[in-house]
XYZ file of C-alpha atoms in Angstrom:
642
model
C 15.704 30.560 27.773
C 18.599 31.792 29.879
C 17.033 33.714 32.750
C 20.458 34.803 33.958
C 20.667 37.154 30.971
C 17.735 39.238 32.217
C 18.191 41.908 34.957
C 16.275 40.784 38.041
C 15.517 42.853 41.150
C 13.763 41.259 44.127
C 12.640 38.317 42.041
C 11.132 40.505 39.309
C 12.408 41.729 35.966
C 13.302 45.407 35.846
C 9.965 46.055 34.191
C 8.205 44.423 37.136
C 7.124 41.259 35.377
C 7.795 37.740 36.582
C 10.740 36.044 34.823
C 8.616 32.967 34.197
C 6.477 34.671 31.575
C 4.752 33.324 28.459
C 8.056 33.059 26.619
C 9.181 30.498 29.194
C 6.004 28.523 28.690
C 6.487 28.608 24.947
C 10.057 27.438 25.401
C 8.840 24.571 27.539
C 6.350 23.596 24.868
C 9.056 23.686 22.230
C 11.111 21.312 24.325
C 8.227 18.893 24.549
C 7.661 19.027 20.823
C 11.277 18.487 19.887
C 11.484 15.673 22.425
C 8.545 13.940 20.797
C 10.566 13.733 17.605
C 13.742 12.483 19.296
C 12.061 9.360 20.620
C 11.299 8.123 17.150
C 14.810 8.366 15.745
C 16.924 6.622 18.348
C 17.084 3.146 16.827
C 19.238 2.257 13.852
C 16.549 0.878 11.556
C 17.243 -0.750 8.210
C 20.161 -0.233 5.832
C 19.183 1.936 2.900
C 15.859 2.964 4.445
C 15.134 6.225 6.242
C 12.792 5.544 9.155
C 11.048 8.270 11.104
C 9.048 5.802 13.187
C 9.630 2.445 14.783
C 7.819 -0.623 13.433
C 5.047 -2.094 15.560
C 7.041 -5.129 16.710
C 7.171 -6.591 20.215
C 9.273 -9.461 21.558
C 8.453 -11.347 24.758
C 10.593 -13.981 26.441
C 9.324 -17.569 26.747
C 8.061 -16.737 30.269
C 6.087 -13.756 28.872
C 8.391 -11.006 30.122
C 9.071 -7.916 28.011
C 12.287 -8.070 25.993
C 12.242 -5.323 23.354
C 10.147 -3.192 21.011
C 10.548 -1.831 17.486
C 13.712 -2.447 15.479
C 15.381 -3.906 18.583
C 12.601 -6.505 18.887
C 12.757 -7.390 15.226
C 16.546 -7.684 15.153
C 16.681 -9.676 18.412
C 14.109 -12.119 17.080
C 16.067 -12.292 13.835
C 19.223 -13.309 15.723
C 17.607 -16.105 17.733
C 18.407 -19.698 16.870
C 15.403 -21.126 14.933
C 14.796 -23.780 17.581
C 15.016 -21.216 20.370
C 12.794 -18.758 18.469
C 9.905 -21.249 18.615
C 9.599 -20.579 22.359
C 9.740 -16.780 22.148
C 6.713 -14.622 21.362
C 7.148 -12.163 18.505
C 4.266 -9.884 17.497
C 4.376 -7.834 14.295
C 1.899 -5.200 13.031
C -0.404 -6.075 15.916
C -2.061 -2.659 16.104
C -4.421 -3.459 13.221
C -5.741 -6.556 15.011
C -7.683 -4.259 17.338
C -9.470 -2.689 14.378
C -10.283 -5.984 12.661
C -11.663 -7.703 15.790
C -15.443 -7.248 15.753
C -16.056 -8.441 19.339
C -13.146 -6.813 21.143
C -13.007 -7.469 24.909
C -10.423 -7.451 27.673
C -9.951 -11.190 27.011
C -9.252 -10.874 23.258
C -6.045 -12.695 22.376
C -3.256 -12.118 19.852
C -1.281 -14.907 18.236
C 2.499 -14.628 18.045
C 4.518 -15.763 15.034
C 5.300 -18.996 16.883
C 1.593 -19.697 17.422
C 1.379 -18.964 21.159
C -1.500 -16.750 22.214
C -1.487 -13.938 24.770
C -4.164 -11.500 25.890
C -4.055 -8.489 23.573
C -4.313 -6.069 26.493
C -1.012 -7.471 27.848
C 0.744 -6.990 24.502
C -0.380 -3.371 24.195
C 0.448 -2.667 27.847
C 4.000 -3.938 27.312
C 4.417 -1.525 24.373
C 2.957 1.460 26.237
C 5.060 0.697 29.322
C 8.144 0.773 27.116
C 7.126 4.176 25.747
C 6.487 5.477 29.256
C 9.878 4.451 30.605
C 11.663 5.645 27.484
C 9.930 9.036 27.513
C 10.515 9.751 31.202
C 14.167 8.743 30.901
C 14.577 11.049 27.896
C 13.066 13.981 29.776
C 15.328 13.300 32.756
C 18.410 13.117 30.522
C 17.502 16.380 28.778
C 16.393 18.436 31.770
C 18.106 16.746 34.757
C 14.767 16.724 36.569
C 12.370 13.960 37.518
C 8.783 14.440 36.465
C 6.078 13.481 38.911
C 3.252 11.399 37.475
C 0.744 14.237 37.928
C 2.925 16.577 35.829
C 2.553 14.569 32.619
C -0.274 14.590 30.122
C -0.120 11.588 27.825
C -1.627 11.601 24.343
C -2.241 8.336 22.498
C -3.193 8.572 18.833
C -5.542 6.049 17.244
C -6.987 5.709 13.723
C -10.184 7.712 13.323
C -12.047 4.651 12.025
C -11.523 2.896 15.366
C -14.772 2.690 17.284
C -15.410 3.190 20.972
C -14.376 -0.342 22.100
C -10.925 0.066 20.524
C -10.468 3.524 22.083
C -11.482 2.196 25.493
C -9.137 -0.750 24.961
C -6.192 1.635 24.480
C -7.177 3.525 27.632
C -7.355 0.300 29.650
C -3.950 -0.743 28.265
C -2.552 2.634 29.368
C -3.915 2.058 32.875
C -2.312 -1.389 32.938
C 0.983 0.070 31.684
C 1.032 2.650 34.482
C 0.820 5.776 32.313
C -2.072 7.041 34.434
C -4.621 5.602 36.844
C -8.426 5.504 36.497
C -8.579 8.179 39.215
C -6.473 10.522 37.056
C -8.112 9.622 33.740
C -8.038 13.254 32.574
C -4.234 13.044 32.269
C -4.643 10.729 29.276
C -6.088 11.987 25.991
C -7.073 9.845 23.030
C -6.374 11.760 19.804
C -7.663 10.816 16.354
C -4.775 10.544 13.909
C -6.124 12.591 10.960
C -7.443 15.152 13.433
C -3.980 15.495 14.984
C -2.511 15.915 11.502
C -5.091 18.582 10.737
C -4.140 20.493 13.882
C -0.481 20.443 12.870
C -1.244 21.560 9.308
C -2.525 24.860 10.743
C 1.079 25.653 11.687
C 2.641 24.905 8.303
C 4.798 27.495 6.599
C 5.136 27.548 2.838
C 8.692 26.211 2.931
C 7.508 23.192 4.943
C 5.259 21.681 2.291
C 5.339 20.065 -1.133
C 2.620 21.318 -3.459
C 1.686 18.633 -5.976
C -0.282 21.208 -7.941
C 2.966 22.542 -9.411
C 2.843 21.431 -13.031
C 4.820 22.433 -16.161
C 3.779 25.982 -17.028
C 4.172 27.843 -20.344
C 3.319 31.573 -20.543
C 1.405 31.409 -17.279
C -0.735 28.440 -18.354
C -0.468 24.721 -17.837
C 0.707 22.755 -20.866
C -2.918 21.850 -21.577
C -3.927 25.511 -21.525
C -5.606 25.667 -18.137
C -4.740 28.251 -15.492
C -2.392 27.011 -12.757
C -3.001 27.410 -9.043
C -2.209 30.849 -7.602
C 1.299 31.764 -8.745
C 1.734 34.056 -5.736
C 1.741 30.923 -3.596
C 4.855 29.690 -5.402
C 6.569 33.083 -5.290
C 6.008 33.405 -1.545
C 7.382 29.953 -0.952
C 10.517 30.649 -2.985
C 11.128 33.845 -1.032
C 10.899 31.922 2.198
C 13.266 29.264 0.917
C 15.812 31.881 -0.023
C 15.475 33.434 3.416
C 16.515 30.033 4.849
C 13.934 30.119 7.603
C 14.368 27.530 10.311
C 12.399 24.321 9.812
C 12.349 23.622 13.525
C 8.841 22.813 14.706
C 7.881 25.486 17.232
C 4.698 26.219 19.127
C 3.590 29.617 17.897
C 0.606 31.700 18.828
C -0.480 32.158 15.235
C -0.808 29.931 12.203
C 1.400 29.345 9.169
C 1.335 31.287 5.908
C -0.616 28.510 4.235
C -3.472 29.189 6.618
C -3.387 32.907 5.935
C -4.765 32.129 2.479
C -7.828 30.531 4.033
C -10.969 32.386 5.000
C -13.763 31.581 7.394
C -15.769 28.724 5.928
C -12.986 27.254 3.763
C -12.961 23.459 3.739
C -10.149 20.957 3.481
C -9.580 17.202 3.768
C -6.796 15.455 5.674
C -6.013 11.942 4.421
C -3.882 10.062 6.936
C -2.240 7.327 4.888
C -0.547 5.123 7.443
C 0.699 1.581 7.579
C -2.545 -0.140 8.464
C -5.380 2.283 7.739
C -6.254 5.357 5.724
C -8.394 7.825 7.692
C -10.080 10.895 6.268
C -11.421 13.876 8.130
C -13.041 17.025 6.719
C -12.519 20.295 8.578
C -13.673 23.857 8.165
C -11.514 26.723 9.376
C -12.989 29.267 11.780
C -11.149 32.585 11.683
C -9.783 34.539 13.455
C -9.592 32.144 16.413
C -8.277 29.344 14.185
C -10.478 26.624 15.682
C -11.685 23.725 13.544
C -15.114 22.331 12.796
C -15.618 18.793 11.512
C -17.972 18.795 8.518
C -18.445 15.085 7.905
C -18.002 12.000 10.046
C -14.547 10.414 9.920
C -14.202 7.654 7.376
C -11.582 5.362 5.920
C -10.588 1.735 5.819
C -7.741 -0.800 5.849
C -6.000 0.723 2.842
C -2.595 1.402 4.399
C 0.876 0.535 3.123
C 0.578 -2.918 4.682
C -1.748 -3.700 1.768
C 1.272 -3.584 -0.557
C 3.178 -5.954 1.757
C 0.232 -8.353 1.801
C 0.026 -8.201 -1.995
C 3.724 -9.146 -2.168
C 3.140 -12.049 0.231
C 0.131 -13.159 -1.828
C 2.330 -13.088 -4.932
C 4.894 -15.311 -3.192
C 2.094 -17.689 -2.196
C 0.912 -17.834 -5.801
C 4.402 -18.688 -7.036
C 5.660 -21.005 -4.298
C 2.462 -22.152 -2.573
C 0.718 -20.767 0.512
C 1.598 -23.855 2.568
C 5.304 -23.395 1.836
C 5.261 -19.678 2.744
C 3.508 -20.388 6.062
C 5.990 -23.163 6.852
C 8.933 -20.949 5.914
C 7.709 -18.097 8.145
C 7.376 -20.467 11.112
C 10.610 -22.454 10.657
C 12.937 -19.786 9.259
C 11.759 -16.607 11.052
C 15.079 -14.771 10.673
C 15.124 -15.340 6.924
C 11.509 -14.155 6.639
C 12.453 -10.931 8.447
C 15.337 -10.466 6.001
C 12.966 -10.927 3.061
C 10.455 -8.374 4.391
C 13.275 -5.850 4.988
C 14.528 -6.364 1.438
C 11.058 -5.795 0.021
C 10.458 -2.706 2.176
C 13.646 -1.081 0.874
C 12.688 -1.726 -2.755
C 9.053 -0.764 -2.183
C 10.096 2.720 -1.125
C 12.024 3.272 -4.359
C 9.035 2.360 -6.556
C 7.977 5.303 -8.713
C 5.539 5.708 -11.626
C 8.196 6.696 -14.162
C 10.655 3.957 -13.311
C 11.484 1.755 -16.291
C 14.041 -0.712 -14.950
C 13.270 -3.736 -12.785
C 13.674 -3.878 -9.009
C 15.829 -6.635 -7.503
C 14.690 -8.273 -4.273
C 17.228 -10.594 -2.674
C 15.916 -13.992 -1.629
C 17.702 -15.316 1.476
C 19.793 -18.420 0.833
C 17.717 -20.325 3.398
C 14.590 -19.565 1.307
C 16.185 -21.071 -1.796
C 17.505 -24.060 0.166
C 14.275 -24.612 2.121
C 12.206 -24.562 -1.064
C 14.494 -27.096 -2.773
C 14.145 -29.462 0.198
C 10.397 -28.945 0.480
C 9.417 -29.166 -3.167
C 12.325 -31.039 -4.741
C 12.748 -28.334 -7.374
C 14.488 -24.995 -7.664
C 13.063 -21.523 -7.120
C 13.808 -20.770 -10.769
C 11.644 -23.739 -11.863
C 8.791 -22.551 -9.661
C 8.972 -19.099 -11.217
C 8.942 -20.542 -14.715
C 5.913 -22.725 -13.935
C 3.995 -19.811 -12.390
C 3.677 -18.108 -15.813
C 4.263 -14.682 -14.230
C 6.035 -13.010 -17.092
C 6.717 -9.764 -15.239
C 8.783 -11.556 -12.539
C 12.132 -13.019 -13.525
C 14.866 -14.937 -11.731
C 18.387 -13.575 -11.442
C 21.286 -16.004 -11.174
C 22.553 -13.807 -8.327
C 19.721 -15.102 -6.131
C 17.236 -12.299 -6.712
C 13.653 -11.842 -7.807
C 13.520 -9.246 -10.582
C 10.207 -7.398 -10.400
C 9.383 -5.332 -13.459
C 7.783 -1.913 -13.201
C 4.524 -3.600 -14.191
C 4.863 -6.067 -11.300
C 5.396 -3.290 -8.725
C 2.469 -1.412 -10.187
C 0.299 -4.517 -9.732
C 1.293 -4.677 -6.060
C 0.469 -1.010 -5.409
C -2.657 -0.493 -7.472
C -5.335 -2.294 -5.392
C -4.418 -0.338 -2.258
C -3.990 3.000 -4.068
C -7.240 2.534 -5.998
C -9.105 1.992 -2.717
C -7.680 5.237 -1.331
C -8.497 7.306 -4.429
C -11.995 5.858 -4.691
C -12.688 6.626 -1.047
C -11.545 10.253 -1.397
C -13.572 10.683 -4.598
C -16.698 9.321 -2.915
C -16.129 11.632 0.031
C -15.820 14.650 -2.245
C -19.251 13.894 -3.708
C -20.924 14.517 -0.342
C -22.787 17.800 -0.096
C -20.911 18.814 3.074
C -17.543 18.198 1.433
C -17.966 19.935 -1.918
C -15.640 22.801 -2.833
C -12.728 21.754 -0.602
C -9.655 23.931 -1.179
C -6.926 21.592 0.031
C -6.228 17.887 0.342
C -3.436 17.225 2.847
C -1.723 13.856 2.405
C -0.020 12.793 5.651
C 1.270 9.572 7.182
C 4.150 7.373 6.089
C 2.426 6.038 2.971
C 2.004 9.621 1.706
C 5.764 9.593 0.981
C 5.185 7.070 -1.821
C 5.601 8.603 -5.303
C 3.123 5.993 -6.538
C 0.389 7.345 -4.264
C 1.342 10.968 -4.899
C 1.106 10.602 -8.689
C -2.222 8.755 -8.482
C -3.672 11.415 -6.162
C -2.533 14.271 -8.388
C -3.892 12.630 -11.558
C -7.270 11.776 -10.046
C -7.870 14.673 -7.632
C -5.531 17.518 -8.625
C -8.203 19.277 -10.696
C -10.538 19.556 -7.715
C -8.224 20.930 -5.044
C -4.637 21.734 -4.179
C -2.811 18.665 -2.859
C -0.306 19.452 -0.100
C 2.234 17.131 1.529
C 4.080 18.399 4.638
C 7.799 17.788 5.012
C 8.555 15.041 7.564
C 5.164 13.708 6.624
C 5.633 10.629 8.796
C 5.858 12.805 11.923
C 2.887 15.048 11.148
C 0.523 13.091 13.397
C 3.036 12.957 16.222
C 3.537 16.723 16.140
C -0.192 17.346 15.899
C -0.819 15.063 18.865
C 1.477 17.211 21.014
C -0.408 20.330 19.918
C -3.680 18.573 20.761
C -2.309 17.749 24.214
C -1.527 21.425 24.780
C -5.003 22.520 23.633
C -7.644 19.755 23.408
C -10.350 22.344 22.573
C -8.941 23.252 19.148
C -11.531 21.041 17.378
C -14.738 22.782 18.385
C -17.326 20.650 16.553
C -17.248 16.962 15.640
C -19.598 14.645 13.753
C -21.006 11.505 15.366
C -19.828 8.329 13.590
C -22.860 6.320 14.786
C -26.380 6.654 16.150
C -26.417 5.955 19.901
C -29.330 5.358 22.251
C -30.991 3.102 24.819
C -34.099 0.938 24.816
C -37.133 2.367 26.631
C -40.855 1.750 27.207
C -43.388 4.145 25.677
C -47.184 4.170 25.804
C -48.513 1.672 23.255
C -50.388 3.296 20.365
C -52.686 0.961 18.436
C -51.921 1.024 14.713
C -48.589 2.741 15.235
C -46.723 0.138 17.259
C -46.483 -3.567 16.307
C -48.459 -5.996 18.481
C -45.389 -8.105 19.243
C -43.964 -5.106 21.153
C -47.001 -4.860 23.456
C -46.347 -5.206 27.196
C -49.145 -4.913 29.766
C -47.888 -3.793 33.163
C -50.033 -2.663 36.098
C -52.997 -2.492 33.769
C -51.259 -0.159 31.324
C -50.209 -0.953 27.766
C -46.569 -0.258 26.903
C -44.483 -0.613 23.746
C -41.097 -2.209 24.413
C -37.700 -1.859 22.687
C -38.161 1.728 21.483
C -34.821 3.421 20.805
C -34.363 6.585 22.840
C -31.702 8.361 20.782
C -28.867 10.251 22.349
C -27.307 11.373 19.045
C -27.730 10.536 15.358
C -25.078 9.406 12.919
C -23.276 12.376 11.286
C -24.923 14.795 13.727
C -22.845 17.870 14.592
C -21.977 17.935 18.294
C -20.072 20.837 19.818
C -17.312 20.297 22.354
C -18.935 20.515 25.780
C -22.432 19.899 24.422
C -24.218 17.300 26.576
C -27.157 14.911 26.465
C -29.067 14.548 29.740
C -31.270 11.670 30.861
C -32.748 10.739 34.246
C -33.071 7.215 35.619
C -34.805 5.774 38.682
C -33.842 2.613 40.607
C -36.357 -0.153 39.953
C -36.387 -1.453 43.530
C -35.436 -0.491 47.065
C -31.849 -1.263 48.044
C -30.682 -1.468 44.443
C -26.895 -1.119 44.332
C -26.459 -0.414 40.630
C -28.337 0.772 37.591
C -27.088 -0.760 34.343
C -28.365 0.732 31.078
C -27.494 -1.024 27.820
C -26.366 1.219 24.961
C -27.248 0.430 21.347
C -25.768 1.838 18.159
C -26.330 1.793 14.419
C -24.602 3.009 11.259
C -27.847 4.665 10.118
C -30.486 6.908 11.671
C -33.452 5.192 9.975
C -34.302 3.086 13.019
C -37.126 2.956 15.552
C -36.514 -0.108 17.711
C -33.403 -1.645 19.225
C -34.384 -4.874 17.448
C -34.242 -3.288 13.961
C -31.697 -4.689 11.477
C -28.264 -3.121 11.900
C -28.824 -2.142 15.531
C -26.440 -3.780 17.974
C -25.713 -3.610 21.675
C -22.361 -1.863 21.951
C -21.902 -1.011 25.610
C -23.436 -0.233 28.974
C -23.655 2.657 31.426
C -23.205 1.647 35.065
C -24.381 3.922 37.887
C -22.987 2.886 41.289
C -25.709 3.909 43.740
C -23.881 2.598 46.809
C -21.014 5.040 46.287
C -23.380 8.007 46.142
C -25.312 7.178 49.265
C -28.477 6.854 47.186
C -29.251 3.410 48.563
C -29.061 4.517 52.144
C -31.146 7.577 51.431
C -33.716 5.469 49.621
C -33.984 3.062 52.523
C -34.456 5.923 54.954
C -37.275 7.393 52.890
C -39.012 4.058 52.568
C -41.577 4.745 55.293
C -42.651 7.856 53.398
C -43.838 5.732 50.501
C -43.477 7.569 47.213
C -40.087 9.090 48.083
C -38.267 6.046 46.754
C -40.228 6.175 43.498
C -39.188 9.768 43.021
C -35.480 8.939 43.417
C -33.779 10.454 40.388
C -30.273 9.842 39.051
C -29.483 12.450 36.421
C -26.840 11.444 33.875
C -24.890 13.751 31.591
C -23.215 12.350 28.467
C -20.708 14.074 26.195
C -20.443 12.982 22.554
C -18.395 15.903 21.193
C -15.017 14.623 22.397
C -12.851 11.864 20.953
C -14.277 9.545 23.636
C -17.837 9.277 24.976
C -17.938 10.397 28.613
C -20.630 10.117 31.272
C -21.188 11.725 34.686
C -24.137 11.391 37.062
C -25.593 13.043 40.159
C -28.173 11.953 42.721
C -30.718 14.776 42.503
C -32.095 14.175 46.014
C -28.739 14.310 47.819
C -26.722 16.357 45.335
C -23.950 13.788 45.523
C -22.011 12.632 42.510
C -22.801 9.083 41.479
C -19.884 6.950 40.288
C -20.718 6.515 36.609
C -18.824 4.537 33.999
C -19.395 3.599 30.391
C -18.101 0.262 29.127
C -17.789 -0.799 25.484
C -15.650 -3.890 26.128
C -17.888 -6.206 28.137
C -20.362 -7.426 25.517
């Protein structure tokens, strides 16, 4: 916005308004959004492969200092001398380790390719610190201004299937990286990836999507005689294409044309098909305000594109031996990187209708290393493996038939389709109008064809253009308005263990506790929320707690969770301790007040600390107040210290 092109008198426009009006704010938002895309496309990437995002690769020097991230890390590691590479620490696809670790703590370690181990929190902090420095430099280069730390809101996206420990882990890594401090925690938002994608999909115009429901039509009917989806949808899209509307992603006050077809109560699914996980969220549109309501708890699993890579590696292990592959990865790291790049390029060209084979170049060092290790050629190993759909080319290539590529894709794709089908059977999810496929894996023609064949009869399947950046764009929108998702569903049942009056015949005898002449039942679960319960943004759960003794500095309350709501006691099967609430009484002055009231007798017993917990946000939050003094009590909730 060029303010010099507007007549200004005494600091005001001629109409009396301030030059810095809403259009300026919108322009600022547009800058932020376009900047978020620029970060991802700065590195060169791989030959023959279009990359919208950097790979999750990190390289540390032998003395554990940061060296590089993304393609730069991978290429630098590739160029190291094999002997030298043994002392460097290279981490690849490490994000998924946080999801697969069942007992995640601040001391959890990650193992580098060379076998050295480092605390996971350090690895993630190095990556986030790189993003921070890169982002602030980019803003400075674009605007010639230096942003103060309190002028930035950071948004970190995580898979929706990540639980509270993993979300807290990312927050702690952000603190360590210097994005924000614990005292300015509100400047950092954790966004759920399919939720961010859903927020962006509200802005989609018809010319910005691919509609898989378009099928061959004869005389207004599909070739099998059924009626196609709304032909006006296609006509409107073609008109927009001809009008050559800009595809620039802008922050607009309204929603896209796609959303104008939806009415209050319409339901849709967003399937975020990423590298490591596939996350699904179900939203209902609320018109006219355009806010979203989650209808079913987020679900998903480790069904991302990495599954295809692992299937390829498993195939290599079957042909050449798992011990050889592990040895090759450790002793010829550069050649292994070359092999994975070659497979990635061919993987992206795999399509259901492809008839000819795909050639994957084997590095010379692979062929040579195998000959030295096994005393036979790669060709001999292939012949002995009896894999008829994989051939050897005299040009040093593996020739994978269409059947072979299909075998590599199918297990992962089948898991995705099965999960979506099971989700659609739920009562809350029936009659969905749209299925949005987003994330990098959604670009795969193999996945697109499978989704259309299995699910196309039930709903319209939509894929946004620049599908790999959908989550990134949605995350920026979420940062601008974190209240857009008005209602969420709880993924777990949460509560604490309490004592209740013992009722003979109702409570088991092994739970009986006699205290001060009274009979109590121990280990009863006092529920905060139930699994799949709808919780509105801002809705709170309140509980009051009393210090057990005079001079007590802290109250620590253990939190328990379960995947089901059919539980009574914290000792029931499936119930586990997942965190703790800590109330710092010393900070609030409660201890001093309690000591002063001690000569009054019962005053200490009546001391009440009232806690307020929010479960409707992407993270669980807790605040507390000392009722007697009115002072805030320092309250924290920890899911990483089990």
